[in-house]
Short mmCIF file of C-alpha atoms in Angstrom, two decimals:
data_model
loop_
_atom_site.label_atom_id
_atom_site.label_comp_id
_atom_site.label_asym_id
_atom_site.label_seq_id
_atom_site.Cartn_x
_atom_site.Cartn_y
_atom_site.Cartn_z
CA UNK A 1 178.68 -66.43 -130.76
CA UNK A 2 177.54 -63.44 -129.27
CA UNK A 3 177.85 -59.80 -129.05
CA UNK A 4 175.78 -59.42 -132.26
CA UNK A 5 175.62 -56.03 -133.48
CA UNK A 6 172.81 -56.11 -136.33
CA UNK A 7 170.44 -54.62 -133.59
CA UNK A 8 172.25 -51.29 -134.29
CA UNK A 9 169.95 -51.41 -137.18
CA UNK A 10 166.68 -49.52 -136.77
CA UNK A 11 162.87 -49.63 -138.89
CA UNK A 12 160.72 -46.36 -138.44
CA UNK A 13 156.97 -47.04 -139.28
CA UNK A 14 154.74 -43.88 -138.73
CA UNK A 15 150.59 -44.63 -138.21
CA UNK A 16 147.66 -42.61 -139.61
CA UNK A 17 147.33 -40.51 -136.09
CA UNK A 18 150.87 -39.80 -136.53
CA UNK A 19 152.26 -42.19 -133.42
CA UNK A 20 155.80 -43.35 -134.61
CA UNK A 21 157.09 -47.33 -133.46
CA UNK A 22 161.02 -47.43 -134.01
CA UNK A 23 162.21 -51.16 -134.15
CA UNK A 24 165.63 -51.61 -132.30
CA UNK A 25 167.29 -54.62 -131.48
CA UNK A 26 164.28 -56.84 -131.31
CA UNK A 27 162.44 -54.66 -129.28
CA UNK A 28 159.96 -52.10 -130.51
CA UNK A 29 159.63 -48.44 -129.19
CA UNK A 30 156.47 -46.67 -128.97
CA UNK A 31 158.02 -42.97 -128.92
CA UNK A 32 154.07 -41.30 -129.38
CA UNK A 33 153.49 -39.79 -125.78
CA UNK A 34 157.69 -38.66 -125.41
CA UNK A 35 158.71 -35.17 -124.98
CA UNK A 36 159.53 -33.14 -128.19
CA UNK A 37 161.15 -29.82 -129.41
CA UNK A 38 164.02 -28.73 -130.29
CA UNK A 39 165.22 -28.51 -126.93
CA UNK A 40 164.02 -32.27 -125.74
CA UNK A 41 166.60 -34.37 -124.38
CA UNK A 42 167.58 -37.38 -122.76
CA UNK A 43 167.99 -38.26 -119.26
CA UNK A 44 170.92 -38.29 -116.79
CA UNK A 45 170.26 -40.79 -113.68
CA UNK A 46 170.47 -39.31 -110.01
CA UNK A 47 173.17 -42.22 -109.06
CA UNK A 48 175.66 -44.84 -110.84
CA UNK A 49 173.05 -46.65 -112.71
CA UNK A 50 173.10 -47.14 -116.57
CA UNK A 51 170.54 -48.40 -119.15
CA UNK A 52 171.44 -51.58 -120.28
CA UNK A 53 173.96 -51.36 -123.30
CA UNK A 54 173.34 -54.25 -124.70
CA UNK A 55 170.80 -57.38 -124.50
CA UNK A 56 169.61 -60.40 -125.65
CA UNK A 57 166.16 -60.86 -127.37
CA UNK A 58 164.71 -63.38 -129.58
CA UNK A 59 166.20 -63.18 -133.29
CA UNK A 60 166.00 -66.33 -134.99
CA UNK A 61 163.51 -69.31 -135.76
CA UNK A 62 165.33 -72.58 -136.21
CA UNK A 63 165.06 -71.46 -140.07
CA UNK A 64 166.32 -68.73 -139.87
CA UNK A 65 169.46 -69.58 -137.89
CA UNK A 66 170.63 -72.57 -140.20
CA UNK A 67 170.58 -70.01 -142.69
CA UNK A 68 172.50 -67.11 -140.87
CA UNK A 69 175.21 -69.94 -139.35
CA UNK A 70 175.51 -72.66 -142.64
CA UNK A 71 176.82 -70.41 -145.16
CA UNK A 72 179.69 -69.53 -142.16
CA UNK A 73 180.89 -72.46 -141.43
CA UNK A 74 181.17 -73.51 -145.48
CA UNK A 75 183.07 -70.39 -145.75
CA UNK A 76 185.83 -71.68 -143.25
CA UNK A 77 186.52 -67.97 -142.57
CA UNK A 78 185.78 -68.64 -138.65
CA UNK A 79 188.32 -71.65 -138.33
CA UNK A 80 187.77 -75.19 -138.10
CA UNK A 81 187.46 -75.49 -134.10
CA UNK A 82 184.84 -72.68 -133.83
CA UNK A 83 182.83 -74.34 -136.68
CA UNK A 84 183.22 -77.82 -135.02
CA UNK A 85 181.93 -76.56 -131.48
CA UNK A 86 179.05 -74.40 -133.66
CA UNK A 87 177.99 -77.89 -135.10
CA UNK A 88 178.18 -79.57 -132.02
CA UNK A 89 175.94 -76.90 -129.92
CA UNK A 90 173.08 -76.50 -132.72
CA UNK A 91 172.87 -79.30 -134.98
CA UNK A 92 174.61 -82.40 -133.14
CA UNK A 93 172.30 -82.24 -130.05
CA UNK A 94 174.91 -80.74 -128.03
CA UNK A 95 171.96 -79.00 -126.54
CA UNK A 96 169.91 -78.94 -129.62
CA UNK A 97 169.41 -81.01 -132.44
CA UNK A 98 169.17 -79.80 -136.03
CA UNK A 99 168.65 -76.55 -134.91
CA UNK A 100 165.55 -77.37 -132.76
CA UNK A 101 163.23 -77.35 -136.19
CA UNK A 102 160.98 -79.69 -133.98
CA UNK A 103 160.53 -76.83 -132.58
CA UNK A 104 159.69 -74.82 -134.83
CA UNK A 105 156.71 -72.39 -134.18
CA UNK A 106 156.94 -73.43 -130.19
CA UNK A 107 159.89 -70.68 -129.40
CA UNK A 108 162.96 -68.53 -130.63
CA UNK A 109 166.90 -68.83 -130.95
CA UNK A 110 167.65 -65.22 -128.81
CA UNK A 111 170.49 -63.70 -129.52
CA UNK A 112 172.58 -60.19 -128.51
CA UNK A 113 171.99 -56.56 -129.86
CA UNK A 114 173.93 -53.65 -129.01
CA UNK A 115 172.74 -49.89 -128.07
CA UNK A 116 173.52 -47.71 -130.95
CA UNK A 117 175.39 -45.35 -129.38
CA UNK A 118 178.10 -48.21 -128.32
CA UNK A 119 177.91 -46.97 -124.38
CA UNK A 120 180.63 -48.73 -122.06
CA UNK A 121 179.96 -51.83 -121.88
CA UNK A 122 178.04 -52.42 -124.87
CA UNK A 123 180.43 -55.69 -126.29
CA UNK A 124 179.89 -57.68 -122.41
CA UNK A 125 176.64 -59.46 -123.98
CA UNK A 126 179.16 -62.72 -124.91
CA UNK A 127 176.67 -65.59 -124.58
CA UNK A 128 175.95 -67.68 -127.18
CA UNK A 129 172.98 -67.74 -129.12
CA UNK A 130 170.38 -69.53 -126.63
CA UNK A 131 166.48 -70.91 -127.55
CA UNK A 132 163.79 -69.98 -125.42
CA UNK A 133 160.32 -71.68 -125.68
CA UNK A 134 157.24 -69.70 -126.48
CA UNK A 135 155.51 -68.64 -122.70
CA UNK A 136 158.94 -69.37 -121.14
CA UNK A 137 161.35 -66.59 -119.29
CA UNK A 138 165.26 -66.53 -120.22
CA UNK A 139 167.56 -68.07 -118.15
CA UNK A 140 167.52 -66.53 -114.94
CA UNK A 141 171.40 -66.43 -115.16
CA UNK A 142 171.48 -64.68 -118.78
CA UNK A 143 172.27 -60.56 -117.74
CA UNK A 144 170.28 -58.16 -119.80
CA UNK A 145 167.85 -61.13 -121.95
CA UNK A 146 164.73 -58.89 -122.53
CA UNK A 147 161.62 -59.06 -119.62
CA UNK A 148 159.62 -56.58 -118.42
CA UNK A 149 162.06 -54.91 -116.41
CA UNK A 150 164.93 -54.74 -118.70
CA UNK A 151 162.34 -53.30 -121.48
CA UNK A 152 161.37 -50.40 -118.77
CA UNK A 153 165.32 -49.60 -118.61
CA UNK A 154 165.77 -49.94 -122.17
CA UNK A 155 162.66 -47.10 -123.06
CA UNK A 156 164.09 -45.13 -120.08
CA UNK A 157 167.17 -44.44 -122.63
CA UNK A 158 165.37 -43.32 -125.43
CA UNK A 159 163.37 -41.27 -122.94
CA UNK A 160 163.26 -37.06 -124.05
CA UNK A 161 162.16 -34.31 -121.69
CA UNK A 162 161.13 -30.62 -122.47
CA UNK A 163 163.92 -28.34 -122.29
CA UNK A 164 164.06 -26.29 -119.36
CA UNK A 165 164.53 -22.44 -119.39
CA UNK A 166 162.35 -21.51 -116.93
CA UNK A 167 160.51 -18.15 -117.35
CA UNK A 168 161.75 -15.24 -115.38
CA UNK A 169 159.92 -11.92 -114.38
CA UNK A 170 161.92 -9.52 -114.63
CA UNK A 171 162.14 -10.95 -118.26
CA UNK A 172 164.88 -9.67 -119.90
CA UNK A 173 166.74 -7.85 -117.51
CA UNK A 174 167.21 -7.59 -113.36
CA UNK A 175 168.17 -5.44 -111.03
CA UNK A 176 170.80 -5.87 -107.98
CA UNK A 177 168.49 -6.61 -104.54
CA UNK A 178 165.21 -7.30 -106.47
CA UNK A 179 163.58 -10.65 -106.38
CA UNK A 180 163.43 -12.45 -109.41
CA UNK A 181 160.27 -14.59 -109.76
CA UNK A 182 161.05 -18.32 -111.87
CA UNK A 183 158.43 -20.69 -113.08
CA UNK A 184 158.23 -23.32 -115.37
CA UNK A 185 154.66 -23.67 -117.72
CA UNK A 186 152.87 -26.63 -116.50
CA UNK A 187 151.32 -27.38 -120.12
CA UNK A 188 155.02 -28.01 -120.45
CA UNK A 189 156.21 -29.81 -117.54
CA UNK A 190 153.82 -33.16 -118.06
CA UNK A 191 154.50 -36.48 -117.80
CA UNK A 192 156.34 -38.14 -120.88
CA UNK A 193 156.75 -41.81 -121.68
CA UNK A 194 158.19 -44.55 -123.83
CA UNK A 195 156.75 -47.71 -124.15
CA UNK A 196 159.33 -50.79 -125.06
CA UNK A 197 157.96 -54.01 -126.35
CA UNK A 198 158.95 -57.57 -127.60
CA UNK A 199 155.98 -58.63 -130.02
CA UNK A 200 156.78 -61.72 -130.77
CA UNK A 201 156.67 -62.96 -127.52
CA UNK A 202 154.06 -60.45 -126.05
CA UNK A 203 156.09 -58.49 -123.60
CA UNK A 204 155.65 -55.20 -122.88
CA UNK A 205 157.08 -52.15 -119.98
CA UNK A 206 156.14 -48.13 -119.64
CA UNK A 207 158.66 -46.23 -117.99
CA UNK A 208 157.09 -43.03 -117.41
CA UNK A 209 158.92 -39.58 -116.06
CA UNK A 210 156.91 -37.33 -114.01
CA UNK A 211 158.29 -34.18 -112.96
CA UNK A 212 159.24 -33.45 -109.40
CA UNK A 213 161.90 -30.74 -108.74
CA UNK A 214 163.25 -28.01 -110.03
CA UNK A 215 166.99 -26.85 -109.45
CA UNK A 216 168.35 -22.87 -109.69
CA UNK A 217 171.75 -22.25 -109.57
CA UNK A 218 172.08 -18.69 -110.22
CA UNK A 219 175.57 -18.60 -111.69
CA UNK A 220 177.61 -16.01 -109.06
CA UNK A 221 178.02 -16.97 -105.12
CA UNK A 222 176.56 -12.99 -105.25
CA UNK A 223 173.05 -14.73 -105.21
CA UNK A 224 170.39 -16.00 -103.00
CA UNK A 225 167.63 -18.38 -103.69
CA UNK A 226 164.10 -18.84 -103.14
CA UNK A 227 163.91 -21.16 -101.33
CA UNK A 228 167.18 -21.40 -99.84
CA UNK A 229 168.17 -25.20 -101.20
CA UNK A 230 167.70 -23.21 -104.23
CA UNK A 231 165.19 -26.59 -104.76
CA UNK A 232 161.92 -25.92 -106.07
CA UNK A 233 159.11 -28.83 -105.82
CA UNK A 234 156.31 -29.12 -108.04
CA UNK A 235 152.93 -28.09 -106.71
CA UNK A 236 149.38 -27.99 -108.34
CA UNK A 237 151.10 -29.53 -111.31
CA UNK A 238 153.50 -26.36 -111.19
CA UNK A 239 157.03 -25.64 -110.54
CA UNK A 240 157.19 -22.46 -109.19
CA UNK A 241 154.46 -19.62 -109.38
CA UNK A 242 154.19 -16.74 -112.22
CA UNK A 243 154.70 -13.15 -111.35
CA UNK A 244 151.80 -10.95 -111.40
CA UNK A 245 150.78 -7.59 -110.62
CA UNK A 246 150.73 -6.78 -107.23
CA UNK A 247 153.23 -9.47 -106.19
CA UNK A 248 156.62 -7.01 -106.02
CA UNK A 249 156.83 -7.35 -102.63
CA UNK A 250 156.28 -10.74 -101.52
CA UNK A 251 159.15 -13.51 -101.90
CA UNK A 252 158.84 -15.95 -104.74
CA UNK A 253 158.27 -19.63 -104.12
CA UNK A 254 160.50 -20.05 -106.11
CA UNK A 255 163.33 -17.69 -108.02
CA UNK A 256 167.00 -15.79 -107.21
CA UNK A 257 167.55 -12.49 -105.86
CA UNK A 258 171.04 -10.93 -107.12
CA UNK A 259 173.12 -9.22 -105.35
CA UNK A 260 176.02 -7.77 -107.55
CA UNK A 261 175.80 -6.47 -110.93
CA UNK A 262 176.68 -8.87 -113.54
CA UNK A 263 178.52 -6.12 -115.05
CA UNK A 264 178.73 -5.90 -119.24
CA UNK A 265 178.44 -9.72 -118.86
CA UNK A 266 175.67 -12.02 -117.90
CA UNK A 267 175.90 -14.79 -114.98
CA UNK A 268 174.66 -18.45 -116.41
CA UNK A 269 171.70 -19.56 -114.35
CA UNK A 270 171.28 -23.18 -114.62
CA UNK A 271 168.19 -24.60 -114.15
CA UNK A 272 167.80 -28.64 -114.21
CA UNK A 273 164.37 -30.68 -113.80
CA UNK A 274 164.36 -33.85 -111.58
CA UNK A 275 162.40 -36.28 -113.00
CA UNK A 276 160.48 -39.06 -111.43
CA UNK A 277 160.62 -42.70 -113.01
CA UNK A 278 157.95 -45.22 -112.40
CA UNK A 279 157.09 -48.22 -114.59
CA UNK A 280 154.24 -50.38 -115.10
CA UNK A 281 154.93 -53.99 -117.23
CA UNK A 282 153.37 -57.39 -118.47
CA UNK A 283 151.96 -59.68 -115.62
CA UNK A 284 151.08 -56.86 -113.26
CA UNK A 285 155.19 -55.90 -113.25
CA UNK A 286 156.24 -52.59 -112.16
CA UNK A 287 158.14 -50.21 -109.92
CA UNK A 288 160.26 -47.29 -109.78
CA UNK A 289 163.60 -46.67 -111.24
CA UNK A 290 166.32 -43.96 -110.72
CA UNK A 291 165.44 -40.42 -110.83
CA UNK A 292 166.77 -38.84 -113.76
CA UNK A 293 167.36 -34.87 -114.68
CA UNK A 294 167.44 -32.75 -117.70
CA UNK A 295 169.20 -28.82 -117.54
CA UNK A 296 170.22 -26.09 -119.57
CA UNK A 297 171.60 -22.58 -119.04
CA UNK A 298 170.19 -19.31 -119.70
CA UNK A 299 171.93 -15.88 -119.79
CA UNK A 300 170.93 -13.07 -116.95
CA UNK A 301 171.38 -9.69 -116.92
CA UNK A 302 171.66 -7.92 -113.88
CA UNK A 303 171.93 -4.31 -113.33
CA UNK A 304 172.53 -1.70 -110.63
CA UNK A 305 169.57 0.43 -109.65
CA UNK A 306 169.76 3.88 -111.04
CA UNK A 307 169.34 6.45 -108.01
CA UNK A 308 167.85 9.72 -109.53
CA UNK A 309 169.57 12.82 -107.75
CA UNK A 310 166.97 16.16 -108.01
#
């Protein structure tokens, strides 16, 4: 048995100082210090790698597995072989014995749970419900069975950043040839994390996403960008510097400076935030994971300078 999907279920529970803990698939997530708004999102990784889309964590005591499994096999729905082998591996001793209740109190049956969103991937948790005793790991062999590390990828996923239009001077509107200044508000741009948990068994991982980077792609090839990677690191917890008077004719850390009229259109500049991703875990655990980023696209207007002719 195995690629259990009652972890699609969720619980909600909000405290007094207004911290929410959403219970998914075994594992609890601690959503308080995450990014919010309306234009919050999740992550996209730098490279290949995926959050795990499924797991295993621990689901039953030996009680509580007799009666999930017993009323199953007297249905006789499942067929008589699987039942037999079913006996044989939790109540026959075939590896446990009455469904460990010797046990009972000293460790968990684990079993699979699936992410919610059913990513690819999410039905290759096949093994068969497994005990673990109480100050134990999982089976080294077991892909995906909750420990510090997998919890760290699994809050990664329900990480959510800030949205990212960046703030432009000239605001509204530019003009062909003049440098246009971008920033992004550092009471914004903050570290955000998740924290992903395992109660029972007193597990715990932060993954954390610290900003780092800041992307402009100005929408036209009729563009150039400051600087010219059109990359813009973070400095003094900034990305980018804000326009002010007396700046017109210096070159912006960090912005775009058009060079063709965008016409009675607009060009789409996309701006996307590279995130950092560290994590910190139970036992002194820890390290970095794969840089994720989070875009969107704002509209720019860009318009010829008027020469006056006296």
């Amino acid at each position: 048995m195995g690629g259990d999907t009652q972890g699609t279920q969720q619980q909600a529970d909000a405290g007094g100082d207004g911290t929410v803990s959403v219970t998914v698939g075994g594992v609890v997530f601690d959503r308080s210090k995450n990014g919010s708004g309306k234009a919050a999102g999740a992550l996209r990784a730098a490279t290949s790698w995926t959050p795990p889309p499924c797991w295993y964590a621990p689901k039953y005591t030996p009680d509580q597995l007799k009666k999930y499994l017993e009323p199953t096999w007297e249905a006789g729905s499942t067929g008589y072989e699987w039942d037999a082998e079913q006996r044989d591996r939790y109540v026959n001793g075939h590896p446990y014995k009455d469904f460990n209740k010797d046990k009972t109190g000293k460790g968990y049956f684990w079993d699979s749970f699936v992410n919610k969103d059913f990513p690819p991937g999410w039905d290759s948790c096949k093994e068969p419900i497994f005990w673990v005793d109480q100050g134990n790991p999982p089976p080294a062999d077991v892909k995906n069975a909750v420990t510090p590390r997998v919890l760290a990828e699994l809050a990664y996923a329900e990480i959510r950043v800030p949205g990212t239009e960046v703030t432009l001077a000239p605001a509204a509107r530019t003009k062909v040839n003049l440098p246009t200044w971008a920033w992004l508000d550092a009471a914004d741009f903050k570290p955000v994390s998740v924290t992903a948990s395992v109660p029972v068994i007193g597990i715990t991982a932060t993954a954390t996403a610290t900003p780092k980077s800041l992307r402009i792609e100005p929408g036209t090839k009729d563009a150039v960008t400051y600087p010219a990677s059109g990359v813009c690191e973070i400095a003094d917890g900034r990305i980018g510097e804000p326009y002010a008077t007396g700046k017109a004719n210096r070159t912006p850390p960090c912005g775009v400076t058009y060079l063709r009229s965008s016409g009675d259109g607009t060009y789409p500049l996309q701006a996307t935030v590279t995130w950092e991703i560290t994590w910190t875990g139970t036992g002194g655990a820890g390290g970095t994971l794969p840089d994720g980023s989070f875009g969107a696209t704002q509209d720019v207007v860009v318009q010829e300078i008027q020469a006056v002719n006296r």
